[in-house]
Tab-separated table of C-alpha atoms in Angstrom:
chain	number	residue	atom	x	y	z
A	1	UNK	CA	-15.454	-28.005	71.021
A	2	UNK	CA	-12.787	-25.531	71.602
A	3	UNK	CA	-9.285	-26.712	70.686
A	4	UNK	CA	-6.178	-27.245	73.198
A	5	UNK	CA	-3.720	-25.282	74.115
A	6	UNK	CA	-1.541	-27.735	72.286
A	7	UNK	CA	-3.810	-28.018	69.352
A	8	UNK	CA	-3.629	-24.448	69.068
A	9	UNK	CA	0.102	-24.006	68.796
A	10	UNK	CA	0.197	-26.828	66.378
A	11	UNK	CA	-1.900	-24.992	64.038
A	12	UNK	CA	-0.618	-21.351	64.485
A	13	UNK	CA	3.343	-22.688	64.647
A	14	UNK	CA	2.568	-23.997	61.072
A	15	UNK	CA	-0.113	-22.722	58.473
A	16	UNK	CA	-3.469	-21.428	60.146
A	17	UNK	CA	-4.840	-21.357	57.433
A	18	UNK	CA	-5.148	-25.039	57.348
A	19	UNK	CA	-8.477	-24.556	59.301
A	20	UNK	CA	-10.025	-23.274	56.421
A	21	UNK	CA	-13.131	-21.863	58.931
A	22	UNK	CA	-11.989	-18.151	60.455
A	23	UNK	CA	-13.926	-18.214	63.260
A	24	UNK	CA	-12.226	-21.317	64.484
A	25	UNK	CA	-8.872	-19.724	63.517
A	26	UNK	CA	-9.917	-16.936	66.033
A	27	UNK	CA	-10.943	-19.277	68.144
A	28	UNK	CA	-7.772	-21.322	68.326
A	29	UNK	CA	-5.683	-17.834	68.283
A	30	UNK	CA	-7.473	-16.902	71.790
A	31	UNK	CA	-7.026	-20.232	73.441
A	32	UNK	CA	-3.392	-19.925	72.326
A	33	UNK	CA	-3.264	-16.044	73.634
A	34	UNK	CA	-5.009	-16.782	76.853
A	35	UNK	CA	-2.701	-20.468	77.700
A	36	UNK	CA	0.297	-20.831	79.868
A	37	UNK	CA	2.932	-19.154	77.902
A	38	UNK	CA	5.389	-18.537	80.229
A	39	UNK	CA	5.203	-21.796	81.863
A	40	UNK	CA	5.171	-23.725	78.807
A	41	UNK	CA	8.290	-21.976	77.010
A	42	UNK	CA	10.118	-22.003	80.586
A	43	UNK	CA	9.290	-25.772	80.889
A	44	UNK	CA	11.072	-25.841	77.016
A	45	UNK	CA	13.981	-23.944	77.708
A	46	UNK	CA	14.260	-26.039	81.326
A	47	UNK	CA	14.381	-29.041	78.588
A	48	UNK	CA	16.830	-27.526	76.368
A	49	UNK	CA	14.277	-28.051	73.665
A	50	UNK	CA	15.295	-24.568	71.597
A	51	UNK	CA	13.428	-25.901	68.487
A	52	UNK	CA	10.681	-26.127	70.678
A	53	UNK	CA	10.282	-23.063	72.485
A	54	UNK	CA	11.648	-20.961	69.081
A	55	UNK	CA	8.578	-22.222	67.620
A	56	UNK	CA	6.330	-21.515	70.273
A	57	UNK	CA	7.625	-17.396	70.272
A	58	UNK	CA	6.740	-17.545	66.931
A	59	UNK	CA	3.242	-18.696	67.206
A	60	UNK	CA	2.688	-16.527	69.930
A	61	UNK	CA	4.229	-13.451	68.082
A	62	UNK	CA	2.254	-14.472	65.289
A	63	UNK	CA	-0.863	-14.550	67.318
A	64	UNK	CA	-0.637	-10.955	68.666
A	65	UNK	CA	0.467	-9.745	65.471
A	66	UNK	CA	-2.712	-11.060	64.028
A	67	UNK	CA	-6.196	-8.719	63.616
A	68	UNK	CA	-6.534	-5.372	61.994
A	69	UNK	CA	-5.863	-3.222	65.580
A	70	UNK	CA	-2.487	-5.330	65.880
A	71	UNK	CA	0.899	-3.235	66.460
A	72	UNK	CA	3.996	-3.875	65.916
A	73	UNK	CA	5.176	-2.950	69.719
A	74	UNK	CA	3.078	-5.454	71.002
A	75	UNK	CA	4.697	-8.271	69.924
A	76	UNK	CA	6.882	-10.874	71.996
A	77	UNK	CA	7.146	-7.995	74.907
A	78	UNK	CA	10.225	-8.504	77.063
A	79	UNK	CA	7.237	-10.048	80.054
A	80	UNK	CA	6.635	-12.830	77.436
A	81	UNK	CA	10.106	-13.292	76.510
A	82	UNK	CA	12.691	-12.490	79.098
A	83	UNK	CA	15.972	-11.567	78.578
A	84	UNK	CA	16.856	-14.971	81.314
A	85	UNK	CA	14.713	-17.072	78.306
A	86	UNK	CA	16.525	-15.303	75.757
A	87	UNK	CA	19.935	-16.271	76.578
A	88	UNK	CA	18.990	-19.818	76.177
A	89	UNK	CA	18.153	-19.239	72.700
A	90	UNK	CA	20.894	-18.146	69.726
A	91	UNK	CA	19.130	-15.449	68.131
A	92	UNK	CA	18.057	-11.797	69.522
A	93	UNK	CA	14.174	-11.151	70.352
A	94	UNK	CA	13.991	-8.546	67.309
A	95	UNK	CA	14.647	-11.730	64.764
A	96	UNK	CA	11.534	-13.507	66.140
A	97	UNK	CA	9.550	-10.056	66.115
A	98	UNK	CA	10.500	-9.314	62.659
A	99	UNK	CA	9.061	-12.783	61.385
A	100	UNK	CA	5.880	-12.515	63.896
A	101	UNK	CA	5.080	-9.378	62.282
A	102	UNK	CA	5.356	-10.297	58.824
A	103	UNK	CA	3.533	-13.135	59.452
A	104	UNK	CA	0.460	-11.179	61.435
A	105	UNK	CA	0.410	-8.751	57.924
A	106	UNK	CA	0.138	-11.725	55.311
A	107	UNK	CA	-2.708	-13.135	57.721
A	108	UNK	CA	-4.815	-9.888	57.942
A	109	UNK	CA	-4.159	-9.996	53.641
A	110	UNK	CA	-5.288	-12.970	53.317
A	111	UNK	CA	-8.057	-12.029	55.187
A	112	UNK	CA	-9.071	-9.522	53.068
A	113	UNK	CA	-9.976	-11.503	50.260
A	114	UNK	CA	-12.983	-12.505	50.056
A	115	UNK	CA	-14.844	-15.863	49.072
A	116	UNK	CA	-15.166	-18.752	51.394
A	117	UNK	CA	-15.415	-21.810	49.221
A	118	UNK	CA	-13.190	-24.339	49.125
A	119	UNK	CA	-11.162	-23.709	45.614
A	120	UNK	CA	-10.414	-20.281	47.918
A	121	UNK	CA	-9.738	-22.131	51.125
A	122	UNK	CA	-6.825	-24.377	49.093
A	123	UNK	CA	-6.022	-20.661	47.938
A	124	UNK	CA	-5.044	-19.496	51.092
A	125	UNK	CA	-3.193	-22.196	52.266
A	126	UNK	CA	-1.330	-22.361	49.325
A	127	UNK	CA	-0.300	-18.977	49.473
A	128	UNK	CA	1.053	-19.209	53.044
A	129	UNK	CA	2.880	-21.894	52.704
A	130	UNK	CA	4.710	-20.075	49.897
A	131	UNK	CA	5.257	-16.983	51.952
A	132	UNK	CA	6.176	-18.828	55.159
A	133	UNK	CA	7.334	-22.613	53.875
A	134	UNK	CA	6.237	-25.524	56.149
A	135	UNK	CA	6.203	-23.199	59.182
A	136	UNK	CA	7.585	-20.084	60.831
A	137	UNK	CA	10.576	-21.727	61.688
A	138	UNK	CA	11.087	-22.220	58.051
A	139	UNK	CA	11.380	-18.401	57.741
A	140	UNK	CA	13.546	-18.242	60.540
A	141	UNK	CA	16.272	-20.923	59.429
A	142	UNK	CA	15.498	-20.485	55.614
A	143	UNK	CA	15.000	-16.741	54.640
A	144	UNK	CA	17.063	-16.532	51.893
A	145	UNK	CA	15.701	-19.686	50.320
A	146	UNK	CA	12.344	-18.467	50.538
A	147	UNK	CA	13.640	-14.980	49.104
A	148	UNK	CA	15.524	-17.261	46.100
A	149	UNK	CA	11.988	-18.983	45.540
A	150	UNK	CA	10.039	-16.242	43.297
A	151	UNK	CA	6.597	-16.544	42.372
A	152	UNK	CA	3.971	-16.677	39.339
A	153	UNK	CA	0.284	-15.828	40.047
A	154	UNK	CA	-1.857	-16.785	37.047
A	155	UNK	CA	-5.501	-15.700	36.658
A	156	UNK	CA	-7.961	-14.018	34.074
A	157	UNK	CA	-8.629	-10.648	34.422
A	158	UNK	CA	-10.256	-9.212	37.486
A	159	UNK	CA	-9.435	-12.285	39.687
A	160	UNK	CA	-7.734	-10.528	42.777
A	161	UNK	CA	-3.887	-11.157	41.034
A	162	UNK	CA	-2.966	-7.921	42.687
A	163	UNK	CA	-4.543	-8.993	46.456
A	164	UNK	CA	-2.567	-11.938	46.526
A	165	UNK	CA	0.354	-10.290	45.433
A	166	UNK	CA	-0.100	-7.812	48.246
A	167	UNK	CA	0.261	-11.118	50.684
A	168	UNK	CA	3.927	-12.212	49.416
A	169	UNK	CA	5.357	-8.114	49.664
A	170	UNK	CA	3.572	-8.093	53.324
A	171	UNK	CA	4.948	-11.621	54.201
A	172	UNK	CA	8.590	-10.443	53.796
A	173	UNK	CA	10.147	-9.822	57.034
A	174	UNK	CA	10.935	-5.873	57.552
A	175	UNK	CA	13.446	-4.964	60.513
A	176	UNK	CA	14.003	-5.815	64.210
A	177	UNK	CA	11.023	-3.200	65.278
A	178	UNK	CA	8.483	-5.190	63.141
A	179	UNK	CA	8.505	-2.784	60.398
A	180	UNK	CA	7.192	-4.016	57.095
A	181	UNK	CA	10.382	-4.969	54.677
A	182	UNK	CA	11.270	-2.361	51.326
A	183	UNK	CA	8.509	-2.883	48.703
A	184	UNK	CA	7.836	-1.769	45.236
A	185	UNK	CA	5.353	-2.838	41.944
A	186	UNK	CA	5.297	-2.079	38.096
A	187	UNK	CA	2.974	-2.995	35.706
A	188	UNK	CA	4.696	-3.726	32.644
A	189	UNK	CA	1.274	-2.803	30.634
A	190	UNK	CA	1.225	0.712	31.939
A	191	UNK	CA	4.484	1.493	30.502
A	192	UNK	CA	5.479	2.499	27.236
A	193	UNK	CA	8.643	-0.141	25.700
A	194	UNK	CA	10.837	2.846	25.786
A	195	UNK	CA	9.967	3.036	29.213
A	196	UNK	CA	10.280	-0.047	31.225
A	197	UNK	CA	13.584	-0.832	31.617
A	198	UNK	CA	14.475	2.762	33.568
A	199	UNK	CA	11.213	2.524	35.354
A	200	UNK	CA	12.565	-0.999	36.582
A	201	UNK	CA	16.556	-0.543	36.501
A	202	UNK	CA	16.750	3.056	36.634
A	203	UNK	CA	18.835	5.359	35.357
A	204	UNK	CA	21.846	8.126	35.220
A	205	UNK	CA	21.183	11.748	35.016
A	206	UNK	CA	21.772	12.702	31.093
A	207	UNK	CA	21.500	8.977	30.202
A	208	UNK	CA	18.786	9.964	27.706
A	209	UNK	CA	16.748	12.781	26.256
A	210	UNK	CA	14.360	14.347	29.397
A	211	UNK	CA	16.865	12.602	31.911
A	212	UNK	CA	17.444	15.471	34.241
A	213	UNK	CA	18.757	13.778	37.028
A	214	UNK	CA	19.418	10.179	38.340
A	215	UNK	CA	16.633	7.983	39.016
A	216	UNK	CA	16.470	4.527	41.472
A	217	UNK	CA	14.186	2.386	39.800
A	218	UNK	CA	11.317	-0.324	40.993
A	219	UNK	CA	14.235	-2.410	41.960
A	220	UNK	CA	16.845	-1.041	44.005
A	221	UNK	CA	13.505	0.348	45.712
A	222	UNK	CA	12.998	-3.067	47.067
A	223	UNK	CA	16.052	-4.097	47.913
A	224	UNK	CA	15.945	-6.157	50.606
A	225	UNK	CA	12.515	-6.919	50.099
A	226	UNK	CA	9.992	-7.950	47.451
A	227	UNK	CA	9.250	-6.655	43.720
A	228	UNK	CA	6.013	-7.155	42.406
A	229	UNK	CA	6.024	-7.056	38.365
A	230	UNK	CA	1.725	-7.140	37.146
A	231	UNK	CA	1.412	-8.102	33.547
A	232	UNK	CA	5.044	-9.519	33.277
A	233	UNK	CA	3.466	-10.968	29.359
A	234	UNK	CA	3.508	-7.623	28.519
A	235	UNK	CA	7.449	-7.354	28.854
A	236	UNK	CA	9.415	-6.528	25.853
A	237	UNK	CA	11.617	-8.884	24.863
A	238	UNK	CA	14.943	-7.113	25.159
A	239	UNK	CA	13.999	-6.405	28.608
A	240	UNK	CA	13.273	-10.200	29.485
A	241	UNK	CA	17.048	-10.785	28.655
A	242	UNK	CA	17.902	-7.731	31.361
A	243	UNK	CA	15.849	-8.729	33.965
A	244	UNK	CA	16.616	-12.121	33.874
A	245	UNK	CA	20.376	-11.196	34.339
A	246	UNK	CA	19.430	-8.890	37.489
A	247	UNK	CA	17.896	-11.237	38.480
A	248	UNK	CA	20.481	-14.104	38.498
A	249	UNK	CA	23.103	-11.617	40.044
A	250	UNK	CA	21.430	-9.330	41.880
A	251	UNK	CA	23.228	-7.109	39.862
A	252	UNK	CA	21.985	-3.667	38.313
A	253	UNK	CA	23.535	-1.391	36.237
A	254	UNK	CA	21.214	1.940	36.027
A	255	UNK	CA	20.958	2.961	32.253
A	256	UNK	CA	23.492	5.481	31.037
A	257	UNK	CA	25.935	3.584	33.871
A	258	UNK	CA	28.746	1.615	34.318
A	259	UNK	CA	28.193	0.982	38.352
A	260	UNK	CA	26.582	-1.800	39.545
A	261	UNK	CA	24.539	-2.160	42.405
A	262	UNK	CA	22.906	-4.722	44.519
A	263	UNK	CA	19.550	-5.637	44.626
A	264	UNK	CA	18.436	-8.445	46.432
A	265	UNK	CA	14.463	-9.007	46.160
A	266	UNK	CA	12.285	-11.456	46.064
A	267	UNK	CA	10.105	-11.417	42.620
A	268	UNK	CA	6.502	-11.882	42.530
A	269	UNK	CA	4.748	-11.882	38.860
A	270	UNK	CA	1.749	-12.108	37.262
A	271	UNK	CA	-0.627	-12.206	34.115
A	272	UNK	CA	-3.710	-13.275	32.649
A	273	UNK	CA	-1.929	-14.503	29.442
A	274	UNK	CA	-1.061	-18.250	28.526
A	275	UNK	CA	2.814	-17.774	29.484
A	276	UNK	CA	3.288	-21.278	28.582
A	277	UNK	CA	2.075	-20.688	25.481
A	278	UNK	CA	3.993	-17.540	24.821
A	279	UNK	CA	7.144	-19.934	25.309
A	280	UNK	CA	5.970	-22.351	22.772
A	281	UNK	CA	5.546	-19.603	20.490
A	282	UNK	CA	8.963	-17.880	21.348
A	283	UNK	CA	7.322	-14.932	22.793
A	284	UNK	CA	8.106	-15.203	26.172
A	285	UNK	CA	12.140	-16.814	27.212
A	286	UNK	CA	11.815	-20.237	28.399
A	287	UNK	CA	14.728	-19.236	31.325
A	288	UNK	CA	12.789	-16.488	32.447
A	289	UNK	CA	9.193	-18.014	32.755
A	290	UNK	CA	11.225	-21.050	34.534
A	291	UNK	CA	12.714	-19.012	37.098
A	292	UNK	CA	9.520	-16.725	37.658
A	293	UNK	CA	7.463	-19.869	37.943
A	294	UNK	CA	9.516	-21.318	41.189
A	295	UNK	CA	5.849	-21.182	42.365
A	296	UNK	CA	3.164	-20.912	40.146
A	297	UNK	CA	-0.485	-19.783	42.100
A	298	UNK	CA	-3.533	-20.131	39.879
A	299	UNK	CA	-6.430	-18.080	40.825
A	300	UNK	CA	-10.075	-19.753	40.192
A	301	UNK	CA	-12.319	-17.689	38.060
A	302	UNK	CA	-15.163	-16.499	39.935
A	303	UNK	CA	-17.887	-18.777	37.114
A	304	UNK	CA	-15.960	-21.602	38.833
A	305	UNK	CA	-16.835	-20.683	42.403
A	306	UNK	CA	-20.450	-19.502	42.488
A	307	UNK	CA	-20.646	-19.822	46.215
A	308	UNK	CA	-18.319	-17.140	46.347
A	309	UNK	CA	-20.766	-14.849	44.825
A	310	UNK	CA	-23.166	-13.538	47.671
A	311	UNK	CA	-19.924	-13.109	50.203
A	312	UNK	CA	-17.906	-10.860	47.742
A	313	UNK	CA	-20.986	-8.624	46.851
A	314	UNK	CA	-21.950	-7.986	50.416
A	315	UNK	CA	-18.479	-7.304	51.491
A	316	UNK	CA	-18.431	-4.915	48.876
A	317	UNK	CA	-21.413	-3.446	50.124
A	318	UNK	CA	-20.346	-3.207	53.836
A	319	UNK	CA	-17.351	-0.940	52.099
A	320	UNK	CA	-19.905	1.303	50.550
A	321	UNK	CA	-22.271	1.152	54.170
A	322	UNK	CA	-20.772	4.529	55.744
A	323	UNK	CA	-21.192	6.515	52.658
A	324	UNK	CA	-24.730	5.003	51.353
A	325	UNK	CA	-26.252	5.565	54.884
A	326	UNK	CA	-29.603	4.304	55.133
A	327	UNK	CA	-30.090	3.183	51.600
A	328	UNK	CA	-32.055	0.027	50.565
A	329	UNK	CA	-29.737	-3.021	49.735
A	330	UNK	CA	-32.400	-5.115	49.539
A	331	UNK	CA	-32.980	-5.306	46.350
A	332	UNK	CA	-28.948	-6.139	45.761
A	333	UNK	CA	-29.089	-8.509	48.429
A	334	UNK	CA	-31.972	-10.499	46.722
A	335	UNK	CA	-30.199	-9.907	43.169
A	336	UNK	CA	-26.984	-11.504	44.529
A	337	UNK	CA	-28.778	-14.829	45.444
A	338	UNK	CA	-30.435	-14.608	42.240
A	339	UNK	CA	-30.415	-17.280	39.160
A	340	UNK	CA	-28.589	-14.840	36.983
A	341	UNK	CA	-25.644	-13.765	39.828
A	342	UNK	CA	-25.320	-17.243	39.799
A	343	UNK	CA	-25.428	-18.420	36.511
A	344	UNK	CA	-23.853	-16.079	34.394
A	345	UNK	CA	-20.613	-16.648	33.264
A	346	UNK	CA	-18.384	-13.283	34.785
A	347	UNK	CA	-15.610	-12.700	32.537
A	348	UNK	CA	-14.714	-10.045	34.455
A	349	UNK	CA	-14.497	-12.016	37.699
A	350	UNK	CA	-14.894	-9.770	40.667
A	351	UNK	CA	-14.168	-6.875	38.902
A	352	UNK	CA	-17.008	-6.960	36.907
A	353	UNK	CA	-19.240	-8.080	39.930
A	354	UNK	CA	-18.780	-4.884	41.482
A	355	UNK	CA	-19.279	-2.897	38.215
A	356	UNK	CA	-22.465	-4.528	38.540
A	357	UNK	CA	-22.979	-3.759	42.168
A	358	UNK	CA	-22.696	-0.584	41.804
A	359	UNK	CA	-25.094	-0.224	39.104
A	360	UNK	CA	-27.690	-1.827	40.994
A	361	UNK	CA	-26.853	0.779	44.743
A	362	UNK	CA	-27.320	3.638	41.830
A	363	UNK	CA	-30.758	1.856	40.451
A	364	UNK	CA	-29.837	0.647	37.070
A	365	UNK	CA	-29.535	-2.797	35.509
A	366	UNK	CA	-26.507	-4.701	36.362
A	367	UNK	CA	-24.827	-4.144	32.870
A	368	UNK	CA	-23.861	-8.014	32.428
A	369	UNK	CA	-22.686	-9.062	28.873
A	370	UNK	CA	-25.527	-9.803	27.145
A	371	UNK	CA	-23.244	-12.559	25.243
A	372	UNK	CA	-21.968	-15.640	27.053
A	373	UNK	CA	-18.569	-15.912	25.962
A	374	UNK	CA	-17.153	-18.990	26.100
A	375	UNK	CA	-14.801	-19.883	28.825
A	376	UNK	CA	-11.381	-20.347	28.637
A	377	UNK	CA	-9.935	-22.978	26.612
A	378	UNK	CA	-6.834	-25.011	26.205
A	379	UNK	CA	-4.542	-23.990	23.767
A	380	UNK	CA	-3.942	-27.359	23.176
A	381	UNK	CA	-5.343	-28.802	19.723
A	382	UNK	CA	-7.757	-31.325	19.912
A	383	UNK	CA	-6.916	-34.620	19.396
A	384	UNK	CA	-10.049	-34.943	16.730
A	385	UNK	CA	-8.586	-32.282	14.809
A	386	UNK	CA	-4.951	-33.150	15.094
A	387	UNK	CA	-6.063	-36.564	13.625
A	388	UNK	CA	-8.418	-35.497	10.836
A	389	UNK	CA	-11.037	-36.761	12.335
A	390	UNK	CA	-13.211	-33.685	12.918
A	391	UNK	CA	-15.800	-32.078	11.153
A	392	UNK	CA	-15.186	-28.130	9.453
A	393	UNK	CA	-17.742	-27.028	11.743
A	394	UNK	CA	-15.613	-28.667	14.867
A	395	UNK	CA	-12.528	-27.173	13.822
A	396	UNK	CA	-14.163	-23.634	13.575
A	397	UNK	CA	-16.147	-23.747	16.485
A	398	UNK	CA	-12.635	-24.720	18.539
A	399	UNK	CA	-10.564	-22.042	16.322
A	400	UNK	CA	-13.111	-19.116	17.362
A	401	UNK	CA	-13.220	-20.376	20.945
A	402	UNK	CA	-9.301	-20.540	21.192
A	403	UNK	CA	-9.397	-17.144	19.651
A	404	UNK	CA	-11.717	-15.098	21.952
A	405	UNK	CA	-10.549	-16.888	24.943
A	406	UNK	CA	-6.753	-15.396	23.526
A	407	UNK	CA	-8.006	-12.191	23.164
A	408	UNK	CA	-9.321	-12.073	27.588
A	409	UNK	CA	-13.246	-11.985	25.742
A	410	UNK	CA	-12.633	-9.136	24.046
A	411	UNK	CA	-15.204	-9.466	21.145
A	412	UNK	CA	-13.617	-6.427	18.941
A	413	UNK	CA	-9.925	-8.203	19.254
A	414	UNK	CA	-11.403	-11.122	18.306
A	415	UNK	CA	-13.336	-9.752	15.485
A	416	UNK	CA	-10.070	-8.142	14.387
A	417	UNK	CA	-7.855	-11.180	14.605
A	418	UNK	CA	-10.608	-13.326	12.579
A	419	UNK	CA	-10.971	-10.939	10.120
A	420	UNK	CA	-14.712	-10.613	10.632
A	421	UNK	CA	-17.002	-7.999	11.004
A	422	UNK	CA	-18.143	-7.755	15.444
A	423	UNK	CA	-21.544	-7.990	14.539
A	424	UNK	CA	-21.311	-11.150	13.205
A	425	UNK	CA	-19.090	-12.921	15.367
A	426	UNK	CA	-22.045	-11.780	18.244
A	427	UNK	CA	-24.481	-12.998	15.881
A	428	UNK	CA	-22.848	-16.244	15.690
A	429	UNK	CA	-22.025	-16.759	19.701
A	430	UNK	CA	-25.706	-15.816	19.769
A	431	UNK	CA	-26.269	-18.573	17.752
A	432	UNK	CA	-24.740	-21.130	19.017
A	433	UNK	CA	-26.189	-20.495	22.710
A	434	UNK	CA	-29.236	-20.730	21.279
């Protein structure tokens, strides 16, 4: 049955993605499109209900912002909201286009990733609400808060960390035209120590050896808008202590400076590592991981959503379709729905599906680990242990688990941090599935 006008506005005023199915989301996005919008947000303004007809120019301007043919200059057109509507209302149309917009570019983001279960479905809502709070009006009254409120994605390797980062530096409301806000990323892997702090605070010209003239830095490049920081485990600890200063005041001072400048952004962060953990250990500053973790997103593994499997392989194909022409997927298609897609454990995640994939369009085996590493576990001890109560071979079995699972199923690391020869630690996984 198709939904209400009032229905419809309900849903896109607040989180859309709360109708987890996206052909009902379209479906609810026409009826809204097609109703009486000019009667309705007259009859509002007639009312003198402003928090009523603000919200509905946002879920219209929302709406129309939505789709991957949507402009910017379409939005909240001076025939849907009249200057004699506007002067009812204390804010200037470009303020409701500029949150419209943002909000029609974290849609079509979220979108984009793939997987239609329902671990994925609670993903998506999730990650609206912290982009957008309890609804677009949120972002209208509350910007800054939302701007205050960084955010921690948490996932093993090859989950789609970076997609949903891509969301939050989208979702951040660019100017009065509907342009996207300043954005920038780093990841702190990819840099040498010596390196990260200019790459991130910049620098002076002469400030060091090879400094030839003055650089910005990551984040004075997003002032004003959102920082994304991949692999924040990876940050030395020196530069922890820096960033968590800039971060408090907004504050940068470029190295070889004495200047400051401002840099209001919104930080988004992520990893694969146990931060948690790290603090424990005193490898990662309690104050930092607490303020980075204002919201924490955790991204299921792709082993724990199977039913994910066949969508993300053929929308990886359909990316490949122009440039394989006429080729047979068949054969892909059946492997997809196949016991082993289904049952094999993916340490990689998606990643390593479409490694696979793409052995199988160019005709060769899929390439899967031949040994089922164990999945991730706690770094808690075990009670039995703790307590004496478990046997040797308990306490090893745990110990190698905890180990690999540390080192992202990287047998070699593993091997290396065990002090065992690689052979033998496959020998004895291959034992133990056996």
């Amino acid at each position: 049955m198709a939904p209400t006008f009032q229905d419809a506005l309900t849903l896109w005023a607040s989180n859309p993605f709360r109708l987890a199915n996206p052909a009902k989301r379209e479906q609810a996005r026409q009826t809204l499109l097609q109703g009486p919008i000019a009667a309705e947000l007259s009859r509002r303004v007639r009312k003198g209900d402003r928090v009523g007809a603000k919200t509905l120019i946002l879920a219209i301007g929302q709406a129309q912002a939505c789709g991957p043919d949507a402009k910017a200059d379409d939005i909240l057109q001076p025939a849907q909201l009249p200057a004699s509507v506007l002067r009812e209302l204390p804010r200037k149309r470009g303020e409701y286009v500029r949150v419209a917009a943002a909000a029609g570019r974290a849609y079509n983001a979220l979108e984009r990733i793939l997987g239609s279960s329902a671990a994925m479905s609670r993903l998506r809502a999730e990650v609206w609400s912290a982009c957008f709070g309890e609804s677009l009006m949120h972002t209208l009254e509350l910007e800054q808060v939302i701007r205050d409120h960084d955010v921690l994605i948490l996932g093993e390797t090859g989950t789609g960390k970076e997609a949903v980062a891509q969301v939050f530096l989208e979702a951040t409301p660019g100017n009065a035209n509907g342009a996207p806000a300043p954005q920038s990323a780093l990841n702190a892997a990819a840099i040498p120590d010596t390196l990260v702090e200019s790459e991130l605070f910049g620098h002076g010209k002469g400030a060091f050896t090879g400094a030839t003239e003055a650089r910005l830095g990551r984040l004075r490049a997003a002032a004003g808008g959102t920082f994304f920081l991949d692999e924040v485990g990876d940050l030395p600890s020196t530069t922890q202590v820096k960033l968590l200063r800039v971060m408090e005041t907004n504050e940068i001072y470029p190295l070889g400076t004495d200047t400051p400048h401002q840099a209001d952004v919104r930080y988004v962060a992520a990893t694969h590592k146990d931060l948690e953990a790290m603090v424990r250990s005193g490898e990662f500053r309690r104050d930092l991981f607490g303020r980075l973790a204002g919201i924490t997103i955790r991204i299921p593994a792709l082993r724990d959503r199977p039913e994910d499997i066949e969508e993300i392989g053929m929308g990886f194909l359909q990316n490949y379709s122009h440039s394989a022409g006429a080729l047979d997927h068949e054969p892909v298609l059946r492997w997809l729905r196949s016991a082993q897609a289904r049952n094999y454990h993916w340490p990689g995640n998606v990643r390593e599906l479409q490694n696979a994939l793409r052995n199988l369009m160019l005709g060769l085996a899929p390439g899967l680990n031949a040994v089922r590493a164990p999945q991730t576990v706690s770094s808690e001890i075990p009670p039995a242990i703790v307590s004496g109560e478990a046997t040797l071979a308990r306490v090893e079995e745990w110990y190698v688990s905890r180990v690999i699972a540390s080192a992202d199923n990287n047998l070699t690391k593993a091997s290396q941090t065990l002090g065992v020869n690689r052979s033998t630690l496959r020998r004895r996984l291959k034992k133990r599935q056996d």
